[in-house]
Amino acid sequence: MDEAALDDARMAAVASRESAVNSCLASKDYAGAVASALENPPIGTKTVAIKDKNAAVVLHALTSVKESSISGVVKKLSVEQQDVLMKYIYKGLGMQTFQGEATTWHGKLF
């Protein structure tokens, strides 16, 4: 499969994850939303649009969780999911609009 076809598949996977996250959020399943957002990240792509779209899906899930619920959500994540989450938290720390939430999530993850 060539890189363009792989990127098309990656973007479709991100769109599917976004739909799953939105469905979980609609039913107030915040742990499910975060877990869904962290599934199968687009590792291997060099396409910035795919990375940015996936990060937006993850950050949307994270910002939808009330601060008082973050610890409970983190406890439901596997070690692998927590590792992926930390990567997005670090990305969020570099974003002015997400720094406060990223700091909160970082504190709850450790």
mmCIF file of N, CA and C in Angstrom:
data_model
loop_
_atom_site.group_PDB
_atom_site.id
_atom_site.type_symbol
_atom_site.label_atom_id
_atom_site.label_comp_id
_atom_site.label_asym_id
_atom_site.label_seq_id
_atom_site.Cartn_x
_atom_site.Cartn_y
_atom_site.Cartn_z
ATOM 1 N N MET A 1 0.856 -1.178 0.000
ATOM 2 C CA MET A 1 0.000 0.000 0.000
ATOM 3 C C MET A 1 0.900 1.239 0.000
ATOM 4 N N ASP A 2 0.606 2.194 -0.850
ATOM 5 C CA ASP A 2 1.430 3.399 -0.894
ATOM 6 C C ASP A 2 1.051 4.352 0.245
ATOM 7 N N GLU A 3 1.887 5.366 0.434
ATOM 8 C CA GLU A 3 1.719 6.293 1.558
ATOM 9 C C GLU A 3 0.383 7.042 1.499
ATOM 10 N N ALA A 4 -0.055 7.420 0.309
ATOM 11 C CA ALA A 4 -1.332 8.131 0.173
ATOM 12 C C ALA A 4 -2.499 7.247 0.608
ATOM 13 N N ALA A 5 -2.460 5.996 0.241
ATOM 14 C CA ALA A 5 -3.527 5.068 0.635
ATOM 15 C C ALA A 5 -3.493 4.832 2.140
ATOM 16 N N LEU A 6 -2.288 4.727 2.692
ATOM 17 C CA LEU A 6 -2.165 4.572 4.144
ATOM 18 C C LEU A 6 -2.727 5.793 4.867
ATOM 19 N N ASP A 7 -2.415 6.970 4.359
ATOM 20 C CA ASP A 7 -2.928 8.191 4.987
ATOM 21 C C ASP A 7 -4.444 8.293 4.877
ATOM 22 N N ASP A 8 -4.998 7.855 3.761
ATOM 23 C CA ASP A 8 -6.458 7.832 3.627
ATOM 24 C C ASP A 8 -7.069 6.908 4.680
ATOM 25 N N ALA A 9 -6.454 5.757 4.888
ATOM 26 C CA ALA A 9 -6.941 4.809 5.895
ATOM 27 C C ALA A 9 -6.778 5.385 7.300
ATOM 28 N N ARG A 10 -5.665 6.068 7.534
ATOM 29 C CA ARG A 10 -5.440 6.687 8.852
ATOM 30 C C ARG A 10 -6.469 7.771 9.127
ATOM 31 N N MET A 11 -6.763 8.596 8.120
ATOM 32 C CA MET A 11 -7.741 9.673 8.301
ATOM 33 C C MET A 11 -9.129 9.088 8.532
ATOM 34 N N ALA A 12 -9.454 8.007 7.845
ATOM 35 C CA ALA A 12 -10.744 7.339 8.068
ATOM 36 C C ALA A 12 -10.812 6.783 9.482
ATOM 37 N N ALA A 13 -9.702 6.260 9.981
ATOM 38 C CA ALA A 13 -9.666 5.734 11.353
ATOM 39 C C ALA A 13 -9.851 6.857 12.365
ATOM 40 N N VAL A 14 -9.261 8.003 12.097
ATOM 41 C CA VAL A 14 -9.432 9.158 12.988
ATOM 42 C C VAL A 14 -10.896 9.598 12.992
ATOM 43 N N ALA A 15 -11.515 9.643 11.825
ATOM 44 C CA ALA A 15 -12.925 10.025 11.734
ATOM 45 C C ALA A 15 -13.807 9.031 12.480
ATOM 46 N N SER A 16 -13.484 7.769 12.391
ATOM 47 C CA SER A 16 -14.233 6.737 13.112
ATOM 48 C C SER A 16 -14.073 6.913 14.621
ATOM 49 N N ARG A 17 -12.846 7.203 15.041
ATOM 50 C CA ARG A 17 -12.591 7.438 16.475
ATOM 51 C C ARG A 17 -13.347 8.666 16.962
ATOM 52 N N GLU A 18 -13.367 9.697 16.135
ATOM 53 C CA GLU A 18 -14.089 10.910 16.503
ATOM 54 C C GLU A 18 -15.572 10.616 16.711
ATOM 55 N N SER A 19 -16.137 9.809 15.849
ATOM 56 C CA SER A 19 -17.532 9.423 15.970
ATOM 57 C C SER A 19 -17.764 8.626 17.254
ATOM 58 N N ALA A 20 -16.851 7.701 17.560
ATOM 59 C CA ALA A 20 -16.971 6.906 18.785
ATOM 60 C C ALA A 20 -16.855 7.787 20.024
ATOM 61 N N VAL A 21 -15.940 8.742 19.991
ATOM 62 C CA VAL A 21 -15.774 9.675 21.112
ATOM 63 C C VAL A 21 -17.047 10.489 21.307
ATOM 64 N N ASN A 22 -17.576 11.027 20.228
ATOM 65 C CA ASN A 22 -18.800 11.833 20.330
ATOM 66 C C ASN A 22 -19.981 11.021 20.842
ATOM 67 N N SER A 23 -20.056 9.774 20.432
ATOM 68 C CA SER A 23 -21.123 8.893 20.917
ATOM 69 C C SER A 23 -20.988 8.661 22.420
ATOM 70 N N CYS A 24 -19.767 8.409 22.869
ATOM 71 C CA CYS A 24 -19.530 8.208 24.308
ATOM 72 C C CYS A 24 -19.847 9.476 25.093
ATOM 73 N N LEU A 25 -19.428 10.610 24.562
ATOM 74 C CA LEU A 25 -19.695 11.874 25.252
ATOM 75 C C LEU A 25 -21.185 12.160 25.328
ATOM 76 N N ALA A 26 -21.919 11.826 24.286
ATOM 77 C CA ALA A 26 -23.369 12.045 24.277
ATOM 78 C C ALA A 26 -24.061 11.232 25.364
ATOM 79 N N SER A 27 -23.486 10.064 25.667
ATOM 80 C CA SER A 27 -24.069 9.222 26.721
ATOM 81 C C SER A 27 -23.360 9.417 28.069
ATOM 82 N N LYS A 28 -22.523 10.456 28.135
ATOM 83 C CA LYS A 28 -21.793 10.817 29.358
ATOM 84 C C LYS A 28 -20.851 9.711 29.846
ATOM 85 N N ASP A 29 -20.355 8.913 28.911
ATOM 86 C CA ASP A 29 -19.362 7.877 29.200
ATOM 87 C C ASP A 29 -17.981 8.480 28.943
ATOM 88 N N TYR A 30 -17.507 9.262 29.916
ATOM 89 C CA TYR A 30 -16.260 9.997 29.738
ATOM 90 C C TYR A 30 -15.046 9.071 29.677
ATOM 91 N N ALA A 31 -15.042 8.028 30.478
ATOM 92 C CA ALA A 31 -13.936 7.067 30.437
ATOM 93 C C ALA A 31 -13.897 6.384 29.067
ATOM 94 N N GLY A 32 -15.051 6.042 28.539
ATOM 95 C CA GLY A 32 -15.121 5.432 27.216
ATOM 96 C C GLY A 32 -14.666 6.385 26.126
ATOM 97 N N ALA A 33 -15.010 7.656 26.283
ATOM 98 C CA ALA A 33 -14.602 8.659 25.297
ATOM 99 C C ALA A 33 -13.086 8.797 25.254
ATOM 100 N N VAL A 34 -12.477 8.874 26.427
ATOM 101 C CA VAL A 34 -11.017 9.015 26.482
ATOM 102 C C VAL A 34 -10.354 7.748 25.948
ATOM 103 N N ALA A 35 -10.842 6.589 26.368
ATOM 104 C CA ALA A 35 -10.270 5.325 25.887
ATOM 105 C C ALA A 35 -10.401 5.215 24.369
ATOM 106 N N SER A 36 -11.553 5.586 23.837
ATOM 107 C CA SER A 36 -11.756 5.532 22.381
ATOM 108 C C SER A 36 -10.820 6.492 21.658
ATOM 109 N N ALA A 37 -10.635 7.673 22.219
ATOM 110 C CA ALA A 37 -9.760 8.669 21.598
ATOM 111 C C ALA A 37 -8.311 8.193 21.530
ATOM 112 N N LEU A 38 -7.922 7.374 22.502
ATOM 113 C CA LEU A 38 -6.534 6.925 22.584
ATOM 114 C C LEU A 38 -6.245 5.658 21.774
ATOM 115 N N GLU A 39 -7.284 5.035 21.241
ATOM 116 C CA GLU A 39 -7.105 3.806 20.470
ATOM 117 C C GLU A 39 -6.369 4.066 19.166
ATOM 118 N N ASN A 40 -5.459 3.186 18.838
ATOM 119 C CA ASN A 40 -4.819 3.148 17.524
ATOM 120 C C ASN A 40 -4.393 4.522 17.002
ATOM 121 N N PRO A 41 -3.494 5.216 17.718
ATOM 122 C CA PRO A 41 -3.054 6.524 17.230
ATOM 123 C C PRO A 41 -2.341 6.388 15.882
ATOM 124 N N PRO A 42 -2.356 7.429 15.075
ATOM 125 C CA PRO A 42 -1.788 7.344 13.730
ATOM 126 C C PRO A 42 -0.252 7.399 13.722
ATOM 127 N N ILE A 43 0.343 6.425 14.345
ATOM 128 C CA ILE A 43 1.803 6.337 14.389
ATOM 129 C C ILE A 43 2.302 5.995 12.985
ATOM 130 N N GLY A 44 3.359 6.620 12.588
ATOM 131 C CA GLY A 44 3.951 6.310 11.299
ATOM 132 C C GLY A 44 3.624 7.312 10.214
ATOM 133 N N THR A 45 2.623 8.133 10.424
ATOM 134 C CA THR A 45 2.298 9.123 9.393
ATOM 135 C C THR A 45 3.185 10.350 9.557
ATOM 136 N N LYS A 46 3.499 10.951 8.446
ATOM 137 C CA LYS A 46 4.233 12.214 8.458
ATOM 138 C C LYS A 46 3.301 13.370 8.099
ATOM 139 N N THR A 47 2.031 13.036 7.866
ATOM 140 C CA THR A 47 1.046 14.030 7.452
ATOM 141 C C THR A 47 0.538 14.796 8.671
ATOM 142 N N VAL A 48 0.865 16.071 8.710
ATOM 143 C CA VAL A 48 0.518 16.913 9.852
ATOM 144 C C VAL A 48 -0.988 16.990 10.063
ATOM 145 N N ALA A 49 -1.757 17.037 9.001
ATOM 146 C CA ALA A 49 -3.218 17.147 9.121
ATOM 147 C C ALA A 49 -3.801 15.952 9.883
ATOM 148 N N ILE A 50 -3.264 14.774 9.658
ATOM 149 C CA ILE A 50 -3.754 13.580 10.359
ATOM 150 C C ILE A 50 -3.377 13.653 11.836
ATOM 151 N N LYS A 51 -2.146 14.023 12.109
ATOM 152 C CA LYS A 51 -1.701 14.150 13.504
ATOM 153 C C LYS A 51 -2.518 15.203 14.242
ATOM 154 N N ASP A 52 -2.744 16.343 13.592
ATOM 155 C CA ASP A 52 -3.498 17.422 14.225
ATOM 156 C C ASP A 52 -4.953 17.034 14.462
ATOM 157 N N LYS A 53 -5.566 16.371 13.491
ATOM 158 C CA LYS A 53 -6.963 15.950 13.642
ATOM 159 C C LYS A 53 -7.091 14.943 14.775
ATOM 160 N N ASN A 54 -6.159 13.991 14.847
ATOM 161 C CA ASN A 54 -6.209 13.002 15.913
ATOM 162 C C ASN A 54 -5.996 13.666 17.275
ATOM 163 N N ALA A 55 -5.051 14.594 17.346
ATOM 164 C CA ALA A 55 -4.820 15.309 18.606
ATOM 165 C C ALA A 55 -6.071 16.082 19.013
ATOM 166 N N ALA A 56 -6.763 16.669 18.052
ATOM 167 C CA ALA A 56 -7.996 17.406 18.357
ATOM 168 C C ALA A 56 -9.056 16.481 18.930
ATOM 169 N N VAL A 57 -9.144 15.269 18.418
ATOM 170 C CA VAL A 57 -10.115 14.286 18.935
ATOM 171 C C VAL A 57 -9.762 13.937 20.382
ATOM 172 N N VAL A 58 -8.489 13.670 20.640
ATOM 173 C CA VAL A 58 -8.050 13.328 22.002
ATOM 174 C C VAL A 58 -8.301 14.502 22.944
ATOM 175 N N LEU A 59 -7.899 15.687 22.539
ATOM 176 C CA LEU A 59 -8.058 16.858 23.409
ATOM 177 C C LEU A 59 -9.526 17.180 23.654
ATOM 178 N N HIS A 60 -10.379 16.937 22.674
ATOM 179 C CA HIS A 60 -11.822 17.139 22.865
ATOM 180 C C HIS A 60 -12.342 16.190 23.953
ATOM 181 N N ALA A 61 -11.905 14.943 23.900
ATOM 182 C CA ALA A 61 -12.327 13.981 24.923
ATOM 183 C C ALA A 61 -11.825 14.410 26.295
ATOM 184 N N LEU A 62 -10.571 14.831 26.360
ATOM 185 C CA LEU A 62 -9.993 15.218 27.654
ATOM 186 C C LEU A 62 -10.664 16.451 28.242
ATOM 187 N N THR A 63 -10.937 17.431 27.414
ATOM 188 C CA THR A 63 -11.537 18.668 27.926
ATOM 189 C C THR A 63 -13.010 18.493 28.282
ATOM 190 N N SER A 64 -13.599 17.385 27.882
ATOM 191 C CA SER A 64 -14.997 17.118 28.218
ATOM 192 C C SER A 64 -15.155 16.494 29.600
ATOM 193 N N VAL A 65 -14.060 16.041 30.179
ATOM 194 C CA VAL A 65 -14.094 15.386 31.487
ATOM 195 C C VAL A 65 -13.988 16.444 32.575
ATOM 196 N N LYS A 66 -14.895 16.385 33.538
ATOM 197 C CA LYS A 66 -14.828 17.312 34.672
ATOM 198 C C LYS A 66 -13.592 16.991 35.494
ATOM 199 N N GLU A 67 -12.990 18.019 36.058
ATOM 200 C CA GLU A 67 -11.761 17.839 36.830
ATOM 201 C C GLU A 67 -11.937 16.811 37.945
ATOM 202 N N SER A 68 -13.097 16.789 38.568
ATOM 203 C CA SER A 68 -13.342 15.852 39.663
ATOM 204 C C SER A 68 -13.425 14.399 39.194
ATOM 205 N N SER A 69 -13.586 14.188 37.900
ATOM 206 C CA SER A 69 -13.708 12.838 37.353
ATOM 207 C C SER A 69 -12.425 12.312 36.710
ATOM 208 N N ILE A 70 -11.420 13.144 36.587
ATOM 209 C CA ILE A 70 -10.208 12.761 35.869
ATOM 210 C C ILE A 70 -9.538 11.544 36.504
ATOM 211 N N SER A 71 -9.393 11.525 37.820
ATOM 212 C CA SER A 71 -8.723 10.389 38.481
ATOM 213 C C SER A 71 -9.427 9.076 38.173
ATOM 214 N N GLY A 72 -10.746 9.066 38.195
ATOM 215 C CA GLY A 72 -11.508 7.858 37.894
ATOM 216 C C GLY A 72 -11.311 7.402 36.465
ATOM 217 N N VAL A 73 -11.235 8.351 35.552
ATOM 218 C CA VAL A 73 -11.006 8.010 34.144
ATOM 219 C C VAL A 73 -9.619 7.405 33.981
ATOM 220 N N VAL A 74 -8.623 8.025 34.592
ATOM 221 C CA VAL A 74 -7.242 7.537 34.484
ATOM 222 C C VAL A 74 -7.128 6.117 35.020
ATOM 223 N N LYS A 75 -7.794 5.841 36.120
ATOM 224 C CA LYS A 75 -7.722 4.502 36.726
ATOM 225 C C LYS A 75 -8.294 3.421 35.815
ATOM 226 N N LYS A 76 -9.197 3.787 34.930
ATOM 227 C CA LYS A 76 -9.816 2.812 34.026
ATOM 228 C C LYS A 76 -8.975 2.549 32.771
ATOM 229 N N LEU A 77 -7.925 3.339 32.573
ATOM 230 C CA LEU A 77 -7.080 3.181 31.394
ATOM 231 C C LEU A 77 -6.009 2.128 31.629
ATOM 232 N N SER A 78 -5.675 1.399 30.574
ATOM 233 C CA SER A 78 -4.567 0.445 30.656
ATOM 234 C C SER A 78 -3.249 1.217 30.708
ATOM 235 N N VAL A 79 -2.182 0.524 31.029
ATOM 236 C CA VAL A 79 -0.865 1.151 31.057
ATOM 237 C C VAL A 79 -0.513 1.694 29.676
ATOM 238 N N GLU A 80 -0.841 0.940 28.643
ATOM 239 C CA GLU A 80 -0.560 1.394 27.272
ATOM 240 C C GLU A 80 -1.351 2.661 26.947
ATOM 241 N N GLN A 81 -2.616 2.699 27.342
ATOM 242 C CA GLN A 81 -3.432 3.890 27.098
ATOM 243 C C GLN A 81 -2.885 5.082 27.877
ATOM 244 N N GLN A 82 -2.419 4.835 29.091
ATOM 245 C CA GLN A 82 -1.832 5.921 29.886
ATOM 246 C C GLN A 82 -0.573 6.466 29.222
ATOM 247 N N ASP A 83 0.208 5.571 28.607
ATOM 248 C CA ASP A 83 1.414 5.989 27.899
ATOM 249 C C ASP A 83 1.049 6.882 26.709
ATOM 250 N N VAL A 84 0.050 6.486 25.950
ATOM 251 C CA VAL A 84 -0.403 7.289 24.810
ATOM 252 C C VAL A 84 -0.958 8.621 25.310
ATOM 253 N N LEU A 85 -1.722 8.566 26.393
ATOM 254 C CA LEU A 85 -2.282 9.785 26.975
ATOM 255 C C LEU A 85 -1.183 10.769 27.343
ATOM 256 N N MET A 86 -0.102 10.273 27.934
ATOM 257 C CA MET A 86 0.987 11.162 28.338
ATOM 258 C C MET A 86 1.569 11.894 27.131
ATOM 259 N N LYS A 87 1.653 11.227 26.001
ATOM 260 C CA LYS A 87 2.177 11.873 24.794
ATOM 261 C C LYS A 87 1.279 13.037 24.375
ATOM 262 N N TYR A 88 -0.030 12.845 24.491
ATOM 263 C CA TYR A 88 -0.949 13.925 24.129
ATOM 264 C C TYR A 88 -0.953 15.026 25.183
ATOM 265 N N ILE A 89 -0.732 14.674 26.423
ATOM 266 C CA ILE A 89 -0.624 15.688 27.473
ATOM 267 C C ILE A 89 0.582 16.583 27.197
ATOM 268 N N TYR A 90 1.711 15.963 26.844
ATOM 269 C CA TYR A 90 2.892 16.759 26.515
ATOM 270 C C TYR A 90 2.635 17.653 25.305
ATOM 271 N N LYS A 91 1.920 17.135 24.332
ATOM 272 C CA LYS A 91 1.550 17.964 23.182
ATOM 273 C C LYS A 91 0.681 19.130 23.658
ATOM 274 N N GLY A 92 -0.263 18.823 24.556
ATOM 275 C CA GLY A 92 -1.153 19.853 25.084
ATOM 276 C C GLY A 92 -0.444 20.908 25.906
ATOM 277 N N LEU A 93 0.635 20.506 26.583
ATOM 278 C CA LEU A 93 1.387 21.483 27.369
ATOM 279 C C LEU A 93 2.001 22.563 26.483
ATOM 280 N N GLY A 94 2.230 22.234 25.227
ATOM 281 C CA GLY A 94 2.782 23.201 24.289
ATOM 282 C C GLY A 94 1.729 24.065 23.621
ATOM 283 N N MET A 95 0.467 23.826 23.955
ATOM 284 C CA MET A 95 -0.625 24.590 23.354
ATOM 285 C C MET A 95 -1.207 25.524 24.404
ATOM 286 N N GLN A 96 -1.161 26.794 24.136
ATOM 287 C CA GLN A 96 -1.605 27.776 25.116
ATOM 288 C C GLN A 96 -3.047 27.549 25.566
ATOM 289 N N THR A 97 -3.906 27.115 24.657
ATOM 290 C CA THR A 97 -5.321 26.957 24.998
ATOM 291 C C THR A 97 -5.603 25.698 25.812
ATOM 292 N N PHE A 98 -4.634 24.802 25.930
ATOM 293 C CA PHE A 98 -4.848 23.542 26.641
ATOM 294 C C PHE A 98 -3.908 23.354 27.826
ATOM 295 N N GLN A 99 -3.042 24.310 28.104
ATOM 296 C CA GLN A 99 -2.029 24.140 29.140
ATOM 297 C C GLN A 99 -2.607 23.824 30.511
ATOM 298 N N GLY A 100 -3.658 24.517 30.907
ATOM 299 C CA GLY A 100 -4.248 24.282 32.221
ATOM 300 C C GLY A 100 -4.789 22.878 32.361
ATOM 301 N N GLU A 101 -5.553 22.426 31.365
ATOM 302 C CA GLU A 101 -6.097 21.071 31.396
ATOM 303 C C GLU A 101 -4.992 20.031 31.321
ATOM 304 N N ALA A 102 -3.970 20.298 30.500
ATOM 305 C CA ALA A 102 -2.857 19.347 30.372
ATOM 306 C C ALA A 102 -2.132 19.195 31.703
ATOM 307 N N THR A 103 -1.949 20.300 32.406
ATOM 308 C CA THR A 103 -1.293 20.240 33.710
ATOM 309 C C THR A 103 -2.136 19.427 34.695
ATOM 310 N N THR A 104 -3.429 19.624 34.677
ATOM 311 C CA THR A 104 -4.324 18.859 35.561
ATOM 312 C C THR A 104 -4.261 17.372 35.244
ATOM 313 N N TRP A 105 -4.375 17.015 33.967
ATOM 314 C CA TRP A 105 -4.306 15.608 33.572
ATOM 315 C C TRP A 105 -2.950 15.010 33.942
ATOM 316 N N HIS A 106 -1.894 15.774 33.734
ATOM 317 C CA HIS A 106 -0.543 15.290 34.061
ATOM 318 C C HIS A 106 -0.460 14.959 35.547
ATOM 319 N N GLY A 107 -0.980 15.845 36.375
ATOM 320 C CA GLY A 107 -0.956 15.607 37.815
ATOM 321 C C GLY A 107 -1.744 14.376 38.231
ATOM 322 N N LYS A 108 -2.847 14.111 37.571
ATOM 323 C CA LYS A 108 -3.688 12.950 37.902
ATOM 324 C C LYS A 108 -3.107 11.654 37.361
ATOM 325 N N LEU A 109 -2.325 11.753 36.297
ATOM 326 C CA LEU A 109 -1.750 10.548 35.697
ATOM 327 C C LEU A 109 -0.621 10.002 36.538
ATOM 328 N N PHE A 110 0.044 10.889 37.300
ATOM 329 C CA PHE A 110 1.142 10.420 38.153
ATOM 330 C C PHE A 110 0.708 10.348 39.562
#
